[in-house]
């Protein structure tokens, strides 16, 4: 496995519309393993293939939730999820707001409204097809990651004023780190 470099704004590759893959084979599984390792290392809870420079419709997600009542960060549960060629079939009218971040927009956060649940279809790590209703935090994360497949970032859901503020803060942060 390998940790891959993460593509960050304003890299134009992030605006790419990714292509569906033909199916799940060992090469793709090896790539998904690398994506997962890259995501854990970052650390993050979701990663789309384009964020490591490959314009294919593949995502990995692991919410790494703490068990109920647990406060020890080391006790987070790893439960990796793989989404190949995911599609949204239906969305709720009801909307949920989360303070979102993104490994391609480092250390910047903003509130984004998204449908509270979605009906989604995708292939998993073994190439098996799923069609399930997804709600809660996973629904938000999956929609955020699926946006990447269309070349959309969470900051694209903000007003131009708010988006410019986030990008300005990021520029300032990078300057200070340089
Ligand atoms: Zn993202």
Short mmCIF file of C-alpha atoms and ligand atoms in Angstrom, two decimals:
data_model
loop_
_atom_site.label_atom_id
_atom_site.label_comp_id
_atom_site.label_asym_id
_atom_site.label_seq_id
_atom_site.Cartn_x
_atom_site.Cartn_y
_atom_site.Cartn_z
CA UNK A 1 0.00 0.00 0.00
CA UNK A 2 1.08 3.56 -0.53
CA UNK A 3 0.18 7.03 0.61
CA UNK A 4 -0.68 9.14 -2.42
CA UNK A 5 -0.26 12.91 -2.74
CA UNK A 6 -3.55 14.79 -2.24
CA UNK A 7 -4.60 17.34 -4.83
CA UNK A 8 -5.54 20.70 -3.26
CA UNK A 9 -7.32 23.86 -4.44
CA UNK A 10 -6.81 25.69 -6.73
CA UNK A 11 -5.58 22.66 -8.75
CA UNK A 12 -7.81 22.55 -11.87
CA UNK A 13 -7.95 18.72 -11.72
CA UNK A 14 -10.50 19.10 -8.90
CA UNK A 15 -12.95 20.50 -11.47
CA UNK A 16 -12.75 17.34 -13.60
CA UNK A 17 -15.90 15.27 -14.19
CA UNK A 18 -14.73 11.71 -13.40
CA UNK A 19 -15.43 8.72 -15.66
CA UNK A 20 -17.20 5.51 -14.61
CA UNK A 21 -15.02 2.41 -14.25
CA UNK A 22 -15.72 -0.78 -16.19
CA UNK A 23 -15.81 -2.95 -13.09
CA UNK A 24 -13.96 -3.90 -9.92
CA UNK A 25 -10.72 -5.85 -10.43
CA UNK A 26 -7.53 -6.41 -8.43
CA UNK A 27 -5.90 -3.26 -9.84
CA UNK A 28 -8.84 -1.14 -8.70
CA UNK A 29 -8.88 -2.86 -5.29
CA UNK A 30 -5.16 -2.09 -4.85
CA UNK A 31 -5.89 1.54 -5.76
CA UNK A 32 -8.78 1.68 -3.27
CA UNK A 33 -6.45 0.25 -0.58
CA UNK A 34 -4.03 3.11 -1.35
CA UNK A 35 -6.86 5.65 -1.24
CA UNK A 36 -7.95 4.35 2.16
CA UNK A 37 -4.42 4.45 3.56
CA UNK A 38 -4.02 8.01 2.21
CA UNK A 39 -7.31 9.04 3.83
CA UNK A 40 -6.42 7.55 7.24
CA UNK A 41 -3.00 9.18 7.09
CA UNK A 42 -4.36 12.65 6.22
CA UNK A 43 -6.48 12.11 8.43
CA UNK A 44 -9.91 12.30 6.82
CA UNK A 45 -13.23 10.48 6.66
CA UNK A 46 -13.78 10.47 2.89
CA UNK A 47 -11.71 10.62 -0.29
CA UNK A 48 -12.59 10.65 -3.99
CA UNK A 49 -10.17 9.30 -6.61
CA UNK A 50 -9.79 12.72 -8.26
CA UNK A 51 -8.37 13.99 -4.94
CA UNK A 52 -5.35 11.79 -5.63
CA UNK A 53 -5.38 12.76 -9.31
CA UNK A 54 -7.34 9.89 -10.92
CA UNK A 55 -10.54 10.96 -12.69
CA UNK A 56 -12.56 7.80 -12.02
CA UNK A 57 -15.87 7.41 -10.15
CA UNK A 58 -14.46 5.78 -7.03
CA UNK A 59 -14.74 6.86 -3.36
CA UNK A 60 -13.68 5.58 0.01
CA UNK A 61 -15.37 6.60 3.26
CA UNK A 62 -14.80 5.66 6.88
CA UNK A 63 -16.59 7.77 9.49
CA UNK A 64 -14.37 6.26 12.23
CA UNK A 65 -17.00 6.90 14.90
CA UNK A 66 -16.35 6.63 18.60
CA UNK A 67 -18.42 4.02 20.38
CA UNK A 68 -21.26 5.51 22.48
CA UNK A 69 -19.87 7.08 25.66
CA UNK A 70 -16.24 6.55 24.61
CA UNK A 71 -13.88 9.55 24.72
CA UNK A 72 -10.56 7.83 23.96
CA UNK A 73 -9.68 8.88 20.39
CA UNK A 74 -7.76 5.63 19.88
CA UNK A 75 -11.00 3.66 20.29
CA UNK A 76 -12.49 4.96 17.05
CA UNK A 77 -14.03 2.15 15.02
CA UNK A 78 -12.63 1.60 11.53
CA UNK A 79 -15.31 0.52 9.12
CA UNK A 80 -14.16 1.29 5.56
CA UNK A 81 -16.78 1.72 2.86
CA UNK A 82 -16.03 1.63 -0.87
CA UNK A 83 -18.24 3.20 -3.51
CA UNK A 84 -17.59 2.42 -7.17
CA UNK A 85 -19.72 4.17 -9.85
CA UNK A 86 -22.12 5.54 -7.19
CA UNK A 87 -25.40 7.05 -8.35
CA UNK A 88 -28.06 8.99 -6.47
CA UNK A 89 -31.53 7.68 -7.33
CA UNK A 90 -33.61 9.84 -5.00
CA UNK A 91 -33.08 12.58 -2.43
CA UNK A 92 -35.17 13.78 0.51
CA UNK A 93 -36.80 17.18 0.53
CA UNK A 94 -35.69 17.51 4.12
CA UNK A 95 -32.29 19.14 4.47
CA UNK A 96 -29.53 18.73 7.05
CA UNK A 97 -26.75 21.23 7.70
CA UNK A 98 -23.22 20.14 8.58
CA UNK A 99 -20.01 22.06 9.10
CA UNK A 100 -18.02 20.44 6.27
CA UNK A 101 -14.33 20.26 5.55
CA UNK A 102 -12.30 18.67 2.74
CA UNK A 103 -8.79 17.26 2.39
CA UNK A 104 -8.46 19.30 -0.83
CA UNK A 105 -9.37 22.53 1.02
CA UNK A 106 -7.18 21.96 4.08
CA UNK A 107 -8.30 23.20 7.49
CA UNK A 108 -11.24 25.23 6.16
CA UNK A 109 -14.80 24.56 7.25
CA UNK A 110 -18.20 25.89 6.31
CA UNK A 111 -21.84 24.95 6.80
CA UNK A 112 -23.46 23.24 3.82
CA UNK A 113 -27.12 22.18 3.40
CA UNK A 114 -27.77 18.81 1.78
CA UNK A 115 -30.70 16.39 1.54
CA UNK A 116 -31.01 14.47 4.84
CA UNK A 117 -31.24 11.10 3.11
CA UNK A 118 -30.54 9.71 -0.33
CA UNK A 119 -31.31 6.52 -2.19
CA UNK A 120 -28.02 5.42 -3.72
CA UNK A 121 -26.73 2.63 -5.94
CA UNK A 122 -23.07 1.58 -6.14
CA UNK A 123 -20.62 -1.30 -6.44
CA UNK A 124 -18.60 -2.32 -3.39
CA UNK A 125 -15.01 -3.59 -2.94
CA UNK A 126 -16.00 -7.00 -4.31
CA UNK A 127 -17.97 -5.59 -7.23
CA UNK A 128 -21.34 -6.40 -5.66
CA UNK A 129 -24.15 -3.96 -6.38
CA UNK A 130 -25.98 -2.21 -3.54
CA UNK A 131 -29.11 -0.10 -3.60
CA UNK A 132 -29.79 1.42 -0.21
CA UNK A 133 -31.31 4.37 1.57
CA UNK A 134 -28.54 6.24 3.37
CA UNK A 135 -29.18 8.79 6.09
CA UNK A 136 -27.42 10.57 8.94
CA UNK A 137 -23.82 11.72 8.71
CA UNK A 138 -22.99 9.11 6.06
CA UNK A 139 -25.57 10.70 3.73
CA UNK A 140 -23.77 14.06 4.04
CA UNK A 141 -20.30 12.56 3.54
CA UNK A 142 -21.39 10.45 0.56
CA UNK A 143 -22.98 13.48 -1.13
CA UNK A 144 -19.84 15.54 -0.46
CA UNK A 145 -17.66 12.80 -2.01
CA UNK A 146 -20.02 12.28 -4.95
CA UNK A 147 -19.80 16.01 -5.68
CA UNK A 148 -16.07 15.47 -6.29
CA UNK A 149 -16.98 13.11 -9.15
CA UNK A 150 -18.71 16.07 -10.82
CA UNK A 151 -15.83 18.45 -10.14
CA UNK A 152 -17.73 20.19 -7.34
CA UNK A 153 -16.22 21.17 -3.97
CA UNK A 154 -18.15 21.93 -0.78
CA UNK A 155 -17.13 25.58 -1.12
CA UNK A 156 -18.99 25.67 -4.46
CA UNK A 157 -22.20 25.39 -2.40
CA UNK A 158 -21.39 28.68 -0.63
CA UNK A 159 -22.09 32.21 -1.80
CA UNK A 160 -19.24 33.74 -3.80
CA UNK A 161 -18.50 36.04 -0.87
CA UNK A 162 -18.18 33.14 1.59
CA UNK A 163 -16.20 31.03 -0.90
CA UNK A 164 -13.73 33.85 -1.51
CA UNK A 165 -13.35 34.27 2.26
CA UNK A 166 -12.48 30.56 2.67
CA UNK A 167 -9.95 30.66 -0.19
CA UNK A 168 -8.40 33.83 1.20
CA UNK A 169 -8.02 32.23 4.63
CA UNK A 170 -6.41 29.18 3.03
CA UNK A 171 -3.97 31.36 1.09
CA UNK A 172 -3.03 33.20 4.27
CA UNK A 173 -2.59 29.91 6.16
CA UNK A 174 -0.29 28.57 3.43
CA UNK A 175 1.76 31.79 3.41
CA UNK A 176 2.28 31.52 7.16
CA UNK A 177 3.29 27.86 6.84
CA UNK A 178 5.77 28.60 4.03
ZN1 LIG B 1 -13.84 16.75 -0.25
#
